Amino acid sequence: DVKVTQSSRYLVKRTGEKVFLECVQDMDHENMFWYRQDPGLGLRLIYFSYDVKMKEKGDIPEGYSVSREKKERFSLILESASTNQTSMYLCASTLGSYSYEQYFGPGTRLTVT
Amino acid sequence: DAKTTQPPSMDCAEGRAANLPCNHSTISGNEYVYWYRQIHSQGPQYIIHGLKNNETNEMASLIITEDRKSSTLILPHATLRDTAVYYCIVRVEDAGNMLTFGGGTRLMVKP
């Protein structure tokens, strides 16, 4: 089975802190994604990557950056956390551009105080 | 991607079939219908997808109307573990794999 793991299930950070969210997949998938999920707003794409060291902005990249140094690992970075970044963060991966199934991690619930 | 409309919530008795409807009246010819679900405190899980023919897998069946303006996801024998939010999405197959979820239907399976 494909497994997508995220470094933390719950995280509490202070405003202004730098925050790292890590995601690892174990099936040699090409594409990886970071989403955030908020009540009433559904799932929104922050960034995605289709190869090592490659990244593309999604719908809401402001305030975030990403890093993909290895194929299996995709990191989301909040350079200076703000309260409006309190959310559920979901990582996902797919084999390639024509893959119909995205595999999601369990999510990280981040609270910024 | 075309917009979808789903009822916000539904109940189903355990062991009975759960039929979850989805309207997608503006779907275009190259857009597929996808279903995902999200169990509480977990990431979304792919269920099934189809273009115009009905589809079945080990989890569910997908019935798409002939005009493709609506579809129904069928869980043939719902269990308590099927309690989740179910999302219907329409999108082209090679849309960069990006997913956009709307509100979905919160299915409550009751004993």
PDB file of C-alpha atoms in Angstrom:
ATOM      1  CA  ASP A   1       0.000   0.000   0.000  1.00  0.00           C
ATOM      2  CA  VAL A   2       1.093   3.534  -0.714  1.00  0.00           C
ATOM      3  CA  LYS A   3       1.890   5.380   2.413  1.00  0.00           C
ATOM      4  CA  VAL A   4       2.074   9.129   2.808  1.00  0.00           C
ATOM      5  CA  THR A   5       3.255  10.252   6.200  1.00  0.00           C
ATOM      6  CA  GLN A   6       3.367  13.688   7.729  1.00  0.00           C
ATOM      7  CA  SER A   7       5.739  14.691  10.473  1.00  0.00           C
ATOM      8  CA  SER A   8       3.149  15.798  13.010  1.00  0.00           C
ATOM      9  CA  ARG A   9      -0.590  15.300  13.561  1.00  0.00           C
ATOM     10  CA  TYR A  10      -0.908  18.362  15.775  1.00  0.00           C
ATOM     11  CA  LEU A  11       1.319  21.401  16.023  1.00  0.00           C
ATOM     12  CA  VAL A  12       1.052  24.629  18.008  1.00  0.00           C
ATOM     13  CA  LYS A  13       3.274  27.548  17.060  1.00  0.00           C
ATOM     14  CA  ARG A  14       3.526  31.210  17.949  1.00  0.00           C
ATOM     15  CA  THR A  15       3.038  34.089  15.564  1.00  0.00           C
ATOM     16  CA  GLY A  16       6.274  34.892  13.758  1.00  0.00           C
ATOM     17  CA  GLU A  17       7.830  31.464  14.172  1.00  0.00           C
ATOM     18  CA  LYS A  18       9.236  29.574  11.218  1.00  0.00           C
ATOM     19  CA  VAL A  19       7.340  26.343  10.756  1.00  0.00           C
ATOM     20  CA  PHE A  20       8.366  23.231   8.830  1.00  0.00           C
ATOM     21  CA  LEU A  21       5.854  20.594   7.793  1.00  0.00           C
ATOM     22  CA  GLU A  22       7.363  17.441   6.387  1.00  0.00           C
ATOM     23  CA  CYS A  23       5.765  14.906   4.066  1.00  0.00           C
ATOM     24  CA  VAL A  24       7.228  11.599   2.942  1.00  0.00           C
ATOM     25  CA  GLN A  25       5.821   9.081   0.446  1.00  0.00           C
ATOM     26  CA  ASP A  26       7.183   5.594  -0.061  1.00  0.00           C
ATOM     27  CA  MET A  27       6.002   4.669  -3.574  1.00  0.00           C
ATOM     28  CA  ASP A  28       8.377   6.581  -5.807  1.00  0.00           C
ATOM     29  CA  HIS A  29       5.632   9.001  -6.858  1.00  0.00           C
ATOM     30  CA  GLU A  30       6.530  11.832  -9.195  1.00  0.00           C
ATOM     31  CA  ASN A  31       4.013  14.433  -8.037  1.00  0.00           C
ATOM     32  CA  MET A  32       3.514  15.765  -4.569  1.00  0.00           C
ATOM     33  CA  PHE A  33       1.074  18.391  -3.267  1.00  0.00           C
ATOM     34  CA  TRP A  34       0.407  20.552  -0.259  1.00  0.00           C
ATOM     35  CA  TYR A  35      -3.177  21.601   0.490  1.00  0.00           C
ATOM     36  CA  ARG A  36      -4.865  23.356   3.316  1.00  0.00           C
ATOM     37  CA  GLN A  37      -8.385  22.555   4.381  1.00  0.00           C
ATOM     38  CA  ASP A  38     -10.632  25.008   6.185  1.00  0.00           C
ATOM     39  CA  PRO A  39     -14.311  24.756   7.143  1.00  0.00           C
ATOM     40  CA  GLY A  40     -16.511  26.222   4.439  1.00  0.00           C
ATOM     41  CA  LEU A  41     -13.593  26.677   2.037  1.00  0.00           C
ATOM     42  CA  GLY A  42     -12.921  23.072   1.113  1.00  0.00           C
ATOM     43  CA  LEU A  43      -9.478  21.961  -0.035  1.00  0.00           C
ATOM     44  CA  ARG A  44      -7.138  24.556  -1.499  1.00  0.00           C
ATOM     45  CA  LEU A  45      -3.833  23.891  -3.236  1.00  0.00           C
ATOM     46  CA  ILE A  46      -0.811  25.727  -1.861  1.00  0.00           C
ATOM     47  CA  TYR A  47       2.078  24.302  -3.903  1.00  0.00           C
ATOM     48  CA  PHE A  48       2.870  21.215  -5.881  1.00  0.00           C
ATOM     49  CA  SER A  49       5.956  19.573  -7.283  1.00  0.00           C
ATOM     50  CA  TYR A  50       6.288  17.251 -10.253  1.00  0.00           C
ATOM     51  CA  ASP A  51       9.973  16.463  -9.830  1.00  0.00           C
ATOM     52  CA  VAL A  52      12.898  16.919  -7.506  1.00  0.00           C
ATOM     53  CA  LYS A  53      13.786  20.594  -7.092  1.00  0.00           C
ATOM     54  CA  MET A  54      10.763  21.584  -9.168  1.00  0.00           C
ATOM     55  CA  LYS A  55       7.824  23.466  -7.677  1.00  0.00           C
ATOM     56  CA  GLU A  56       4.726  25.222  -8.907  1.00  0.00           C
ATOM     57  CA  LYS A  57       2.433  27.642  -7.124  1.00  0.00           C
ATOM     58  CA  GLY A  58      -1.083  26.575  -6.434  1.00  0.00           C
ATOM     59  CA  ASP A  59      -4.061  28.754  -5.652  1.00  0.00           C
ATOM     60  CA  ILE A  60      -2.854  30.209  -2.351  1.00  0.00           C
ATOM     61  CA  PRO A  61       0.981  30.263  -2.185  1.00  0.00           C
ATOM     62  CA  GLU A  62       1.337  33.548  -0.308  1.00  0.00           C
ATOM     63  CA  GLY A  63       3.094  33.123   3.013  1.00  0.00           C
ATOM     64  CA  TYR A  64       4.383  29.665   2.130  1.00  0.00           C
ATOM     65  CA  SER A  65       7.385  28.126   0.449  1.00  0.00           C
ATOM     66  CA  VAL A  66       8.300  24.532  -0.351  1.00  0.00           C
ATOM     67  CA  SER A  67      11.333  22.364  -0.777  1.00  0.00           C
ATOM     68  CA  ARG A  68      11.799  19.091  -2.623  1.00  0.00           C
ATOM     69  CA  GLU A  69      15.404  17.959  -2.394  1.00  0.00           C
ATOM     70  CA  LYS A  70      14.574  14.242  -2.613  1.00  0.00           C
ATOM     71  CA  LYS A  71      11.859  12.532  -4.595  1.00  0.00           C
ATOM     72  CA  GLU A  72      10.151  11.057  -1.567  1.00  0.00           C
ATOM     73  CA  ARG A  73      10.103  14.198   0.573  1.00  0.00           C
ATOM     74  CA  PHE A  74       8.166  17.443   0.138  1.00  0.00           C
ATOM     75  CA  SER A  75       8.403  20.122   2.793  1.00  0.00           C
ATOM     76  CA  LEU A  76       6.089  23.051   3.400  1.00  0.00           C
ATOM     77  CA  ILE A  77       7.613  26.077   5.114  1.00  0.00           C
ATOM     78  CA  LEU A  78       5.801  28.927   6.805  1.00  0.00           C
ATOM     79  CA  GLU A  79       8.482  31.605   6.932  1.00  0.00           C
ATOM     80  CA  SER A  80       6.718  33.660   9.600  1.00  0.00           C
ATOM     81  CA  ALA A  81       3.594  31.991  10.907  1.00  0.00           C
ATOM     82  CA  SER A  82       0.462  34.067  11.275  1.00  0.00           C
ATOM     83  CA  THR A  83      -2.861  33.315  12.942  1.00  0.00           C
ATOM     84  CA  ASN A  84      -4.630  33.109   9.571  1.00  0.00           C
ATOM     85  CA  GLN A  85      -2.446  30.111   8.765  1.00  0.00           C
ATOM     86  CA  THR A  86      -4.150  28.085  11.465  1.00  0.00           C
ATOM     87  CA  SER A  87      -5.550  25.202   9.444  1.00  0.00           C
ATOM     88  CA  MET A  88      -5.419  21.529   8.552  1.00  0.00           C
ATOM     89  CA  TYR A  89      -2.533  20.864   6.167  1.00  0.00           C
ATOM     90  CA  LEU A  90      -2.715  17.872   3.887  1.00  0.00           C
ATOM     91  CA  CYS A  91       0.046  16.381   1.793  1.00  0.00           C
ATOM     92  CA  ALA A  92      -0.705  14.155  -1.203  1.00  0.00           C
ATOM     93  CA  SER A  93       1.145  12.338  -3.954  1.00  0.00           C
ATOM     94  CA  THR A  94       0.424  10.742  -7.317  1.00  0.00           C
ATOM     95  CA  LEU A  95       2.427   8.523  -9.600  1.00  0.00           C
ATOM     96  CA  GLY A  96       2.321  10.898 -12.571  1.00  0.00           C
ATOM     97  CA  SER A  97       0.327  13.520 -14.409  1.00  0.00           C
ATOM     98  CA  TYR A  98      -2.289  11.065 -15.677  1.00  0.00           C
ATOM     99  CA  SER A  99      -2.777   9.297 -12.387  1.00  0.00           C
ATOM    100  CA  TYR A 100      -6.363   9.554 -11.269  1.00  0.00           C
ATOM    101  CA  GLU A 101      -5.826   8.728  -7.623  1.00  0.00           C
ATOM    102  CA  GLN A 102      -4.215  11.064  -5.140  1.00  0.00           C
ATOM    103  CA  TYR A 103      -2.909   9.476  -1.964  1.00  0.00           C
ATOM    104  CA  PHE A 104      -3.217  11.698   1.070  1.00  0.00           C
ATOM    105  CA  GLY A 105      -1.395  11.798   4.347  1.00  0.00           C
ATOM    106  CA  PRO A 106      -3.278  11.968   7.657  1.00  0.00           C
ATOM    107  CA  GLY A 107      -2.935  15.735   7.894  1.00  0.00           C
ATOM    108  CA  THR A 108      -1.300  18.162  10.312  1.00  0.00           C
ATOM    109  CA  ARG A 109      -3.557  20.399  12.343  1.00  0.00           C
ATOM    110  CA  LEU A 110      -1.560  23.578  12.867  1.00  0.00           C
ATOM    111  CA  THR A 111      -2.596  26.190  15.391  1.00  0.00           C
ATOM    112  CA  VAL A 112      -0.812  29.546  15.374  1.00  0.00           C
ATOM    113  CA  THR A 113      -1.336  31.587  18.522  1.00  0.00           C
TER     114      THR A 113
ATOM    115  CA  ASP B   1     -13.364  22.467 -13.540  1.00  0.00           C
ATOM    116  CA  ALA B   2     -17.144  22.222 -13.513  1.00  0.00           C
ATOM    117  CA  LYS B   3     -18.986  22.998 -10.321  1.00  0.00           C
ATOM    118  CA  THR B   4     -20.804  20.290  -8.393  1.00  0.00           C
ATOM    119  CA  THR B   5     -23.773  20.386  -6.041  1.00  0.00           C
ATOM    120  CA  GLN B   6     -24.267  17.853  -3.268  1.00  0.00           C
ATOM    121  CA  PRO B   7     -26.689  17.663  -0.343  1.00  0.00           C
ATOM    122  CA  PRO B   8     -24.916  18.757   2.836  1.00  0.00           C
ATOM    123  CA  SER B   9     -25.872  15.684   4.829  1.00  0.00           C
ATOM    124  CA  MET B  10     -27.531  12.267   4.618  1.00  0.00           C
ATOM    125  CA  ASP B  11     -28.311   9.415   6.964  1.00  0.00           C
ATOM    126  CA  CYS B  12     -28.229   5.726   6.148  1.00  0.00           C
ATOM    127  CA  ALA B  13     -29.011   2.605   8.180  1.00  0.00           C
ATOM    128  CA  GLU B  14     -26.174   0.163   8.653  1.00  0.00           C
ATOM    129  CA  GLY B  15     -26.324  -2.659   6.108  1.00  0.00           C
ATOM    130  CA  ARG B  16     -28.471  -0.699   3.691  1.00  0.00           C
ATOM    131  CA  ALA B  17     -27.340   0.903   0.457  1.00  0.00           C
ATOM    132  CA  ALA B  18     -26.220   4.514   0.653  1.00  0.00           C
ATOM    133  CA  ASN B  19     -26.994   6.521  -2.473  1.00  0.00           C
ATOM    134  CA  LEU B  20     -25.171   9.834  -2.651  1.00  0.00           C
ATOM    135  CA  PRO B  21     -26.253  12.188  -5.438  1.00  0.00           C
ATOM    136  CA  CYS B  22     -24.200  14.809  -7.229  1.00  0.00           C
ATOM    137  CA  ASN B  23     -25.294  17.397  -9.783  1.00  0.00           C
ATOM    138  CA  HIS B  24     -22.781  18.630 -12.329  1.00  0.00           C
ATOM    139  CA  SER B  25     -24.938  20.218 -15.011  1.00  0.00           C
ATOM    140  CA  THR B  26     -22.082  22.226 -16.544  1.00  0.00           C
ATOM    141  CA  ILE B  27     -19.768  19.257 -17.027  1.00  0.00           C
ATOM    142  CA  SER B  28     -17.886  19.305 -20.302  1.00  0.00           C
ATOM    143  CA  GLY B  29     -17.155  16.382 -22.576  1.00  0.00           C
ATOM    144  CA  ASN B  30     -13.626  15.709 -21.376  1.00  0.00           C
ATOM    145  CA  GLU B  31     -14.330  15.981 -17.663  1.00  0.00           C
ATOM    146  CA  TYR B  32     -14.422  12.938 -15.439  1.00  0.00           C
ATOM    147  CA  VAL B  33     -16.503  12.472 -12.307  1.00  0.00           C
ATOM    148  CA  TYR B  34     -14.411  11.588  -9.256  1.00  0.00           C
ATOM    149  CA  TRP B  35     -15.480  10.640  -5.761  1.00  0.00           C
ATOM    150  CA  TYR B  36     -13.327  10.946  -2.654  1.00  0.00           C
ATOM    151  CA  ARG B  37     -14.253  10.608   0.978  1.00  0.00           C
ATOM    152  CA  GLN B  38     -12.753  11.922   4.180  1.00  0.00           C
ATOM    153  CA  ILE B  39     -13.232  10.111   7.426  1.00  0.00           C
ATOM    154  CA  HIS B  40     -12.926  12.298  10.489  1.00  0.00           C
ATOM    155  CA  SER B  41      -9.319  13.221  11.339  1.00  0.00           C
ATOM    156  CA  GLN B  42      -7.941  11.468   8.254  1.00  0.00           C
ATOM    157  CA  GLY B  43      -6.797  12.588   4.835  1.00  0.00           C
ATOM    158  CA  PRO B  44      -9.133  12.195   1.838  1.00  0.00           C
ATOM    159  CA  GLN B  45      -9.350   8.786   0.183  1.00  0.00           C
ATOM    160  CA  TYR B  46     -10.040   8.082  -3.477  1.00  0.00           C
ATOM    161  CA  ILE B  47     -13.146   5.960  -4.098  1.00  0.00           C
ATOM    162  CA  ILE B  48     -13.949   5.774  -7.795  1.00  0.00           C
ATOM    163  CA  HIS B  49     -14.123   7.770 -11.005  1.00  0.00           C
ATOM    164  CA  GLY B  50     -15.797   7.566 -14.411  1.00  0.00           C
ATOM    165  CA  LEU B  51     -16.401   9.383 -17.674  1.00  0.00           C
ATOM    166  CA  LYS B  52     -19.770   8.205 -18.986  1.00  0.00           C
ATOM    167  CA  ASN B  53     -20.116   4.508 -18.297  1.00  0.00           C
ATOM    168  CA  ASN B  54     -21.157   3.160 -14.950  1.00  0.00           C
ATOM    169  CA  GLU B  55     -18.231   1.945 -12.883  1.00  0.00           C
ATOM    170  CA  THR B  56     -17.856  -0.499 -10.003  1.00  0.00           C
ATOM    171  CA  ASN B  57     -14.970  -1.405  -7.767  1.00  0.00           C
ATOM    172  CA  GLU B  58     -14.552  -3.066  -4.400  1.00  0.00           C
ATOM    173  CA  MET B  59     -15.630   0.066  -2.556  1.00  0.00           C
ATOM    174  CA  ALA B  60     -18.566   1.440  -4.514  1.00  0.00           C
ATOM    175  CA  SER B  61     -20.511   1.849  -7.735  1.00  0.00           C
ATOM    176  CA  LEU B  62     -20.789   5.033  -9.763  1.00  0.00           C
ATOM    177  CA  ILE B  63     -23.871   5.630 -11.854  1.00  0.00           C
ATOM    178  CA  ILE B  64     -23.650   8.513 -14.354  1.00  0.00           C
ATOM    179  CA  THR B  65     -26.773   9.687 -16.153  1.00  0.00           C
ATOM    180  CA  GLU B  66     -26.843   9.523 -19.916  1.00  0.00           C
ATOM    181  CA  ASP B  67     -26.628  13.304 -20.262  1.00  0.00           C
ATOM    182  CA  ARG B  68     -23.798  13.277 -17.678  1.00  0.00           C
ATOM    183  CA  LYS B  69     -25.382  16.110 -15.728  1.00  0.00           C
ATOM    184  CA  SER B  70     -25.635  14.104 -12.554  1.00  0.00           C
ATOM    185  CA  SER B  71     -24.272  10.991 -10.910  1.00  0.00           C
ATOM    186  CA  THR B  72     -24.848   8.787  -7.889  1.00  0.00           C
ATOM    187  CA  LEU B  73     -22.295   7.070  -5.712  1.00  0.00           C
ATOM    188  CA  ILE B  74     -23.630   3.843  -4.256  1.00  0.00           C
ATOM    189  CA  LEU B  75     -22.192   2.122  -1.207  1.00  0.00           C
ATOM    190  CA  PRO B  76     -24.062  -1.206  -1.458  1.00  0.00           C
ATOM    191  CA  HIS B  77     -23.916  -2.243   2.196  1.00  0.00           C
ATOM    192  CA  ALA B  78     -22.998   0.722   4.339  1.00  0.00           C
ATOM    193  CA  THR B  79     -21.116   0.111   7.576  1.00  0.00           C
ATOM    194  CA  LEU B  80     -20.426   2.412  10.485  1.00  0.00           C
ATOM    195  CA  ARG B  81     -16.908   2.912   9.121  1.00  0.00           C
ATOM    196  CA  ASP B  82     -18.387   4.501   6.005  1.00  0.00           C
ATOM    197  CA  THR B  83     -19.428   7.526   8.075  1.00  0.00           C
ATOM    198  CA  ALA B  84     -17.499  10.312   6.365  1.00  0.00           C
ATOM    199  CA  VAL B  85     -17.754  13.380   4.162  1.00  0.00           C
ATOM    200  CA  TYR B  86     -18.076  12.377   0.509  1.00  0.00           C
ATOM    201  CA  TYR B  87     -16.822  14.722  -2.186  1.00  0.00           C
ATOM    202  CA  CYS B  88     -17.893  14.695  -5.819  1.00  0.00           C
ATOM    203  CA  ILE B  89     -15.453  16.393  -8.185  1.00  0.00           C
ATOM    204  CA  VAL B  90     -15.456  16.849 -11.934  1.00  0.00           C
ATOM    205  CA  ARG B  91     -12.205  17.534 -13.694  1.00  0.00           C
ATOM    206  CA  VAL B  92     -10.208  16.762 -16.782  1.00  0.00           C
ATOM    207  CA  GLU B  93      -7.980  13.738 -16.436  1.00  0.00           C
ATOM    208  CA  ASP B  94      -4.692  15.543 -16.883  1.00  0.00           C
ATOM    209  CA  ALA B  95      -5.473  18.714 -14.925  1.00  0.00           C
ATOM    210  CA  GLY B  96      -2.103  18.602 -13.240  1.00  0.00           C
ATOM    211  CA  ASN B  97      -3.634  16.265 -10.680  1.00  0.00           C
ATOM    212  CA  MET B  98      -4.841  19.202  -8.632  1.00  0.00           C
ATOM    213  CA  LEU B  99      -8.002  18.573  -6.650  1.00  0.00           C
ATOM    214  CA  THR B 100     -10.544  21.100  -5.524  1.00  0.00           C
ATOM    215  CA  PHE B 101     -13.096  19.933  -2.986  1.00  0.00           C
ATOM    216  CA  GLY B 102     -16.375  21.678  -2.357  1.00  0.00           C
ATOM    217  CA  GLY B 103     -18.588  21.156   0.669  1.00  0.00           C
ATOM    218  CA  GLY B 104     -19.363  17.483   0.111  1.00  0.00           C
ATOM    219  CA  THR B 105     -22.060  15.345   1.743  1.00  0.00           C
ATOM    220  CA  ARG B 106     -21.682  14.296   5.339  1.00  0.00           C
ATOM    221  CA  LEU B 107     -22.944  10.703   5.441  1.00  0.00           C
ATOM    222  CA  MET B 108     -23.912   9.348   8.824  1.00  0.00           C
ATOM    223  CA  VAL B 109     -24.364   5.589   8.961  1.00  0.00           C
ATOM    224  CA  LYS B 110     -26.503   4.640  11.940  1.00  0.00           C
ATOM    225  CA  PRO B 111     -26.825   1.262  13.668  1.00  0.00           C
TER     226      PRO B 111
END
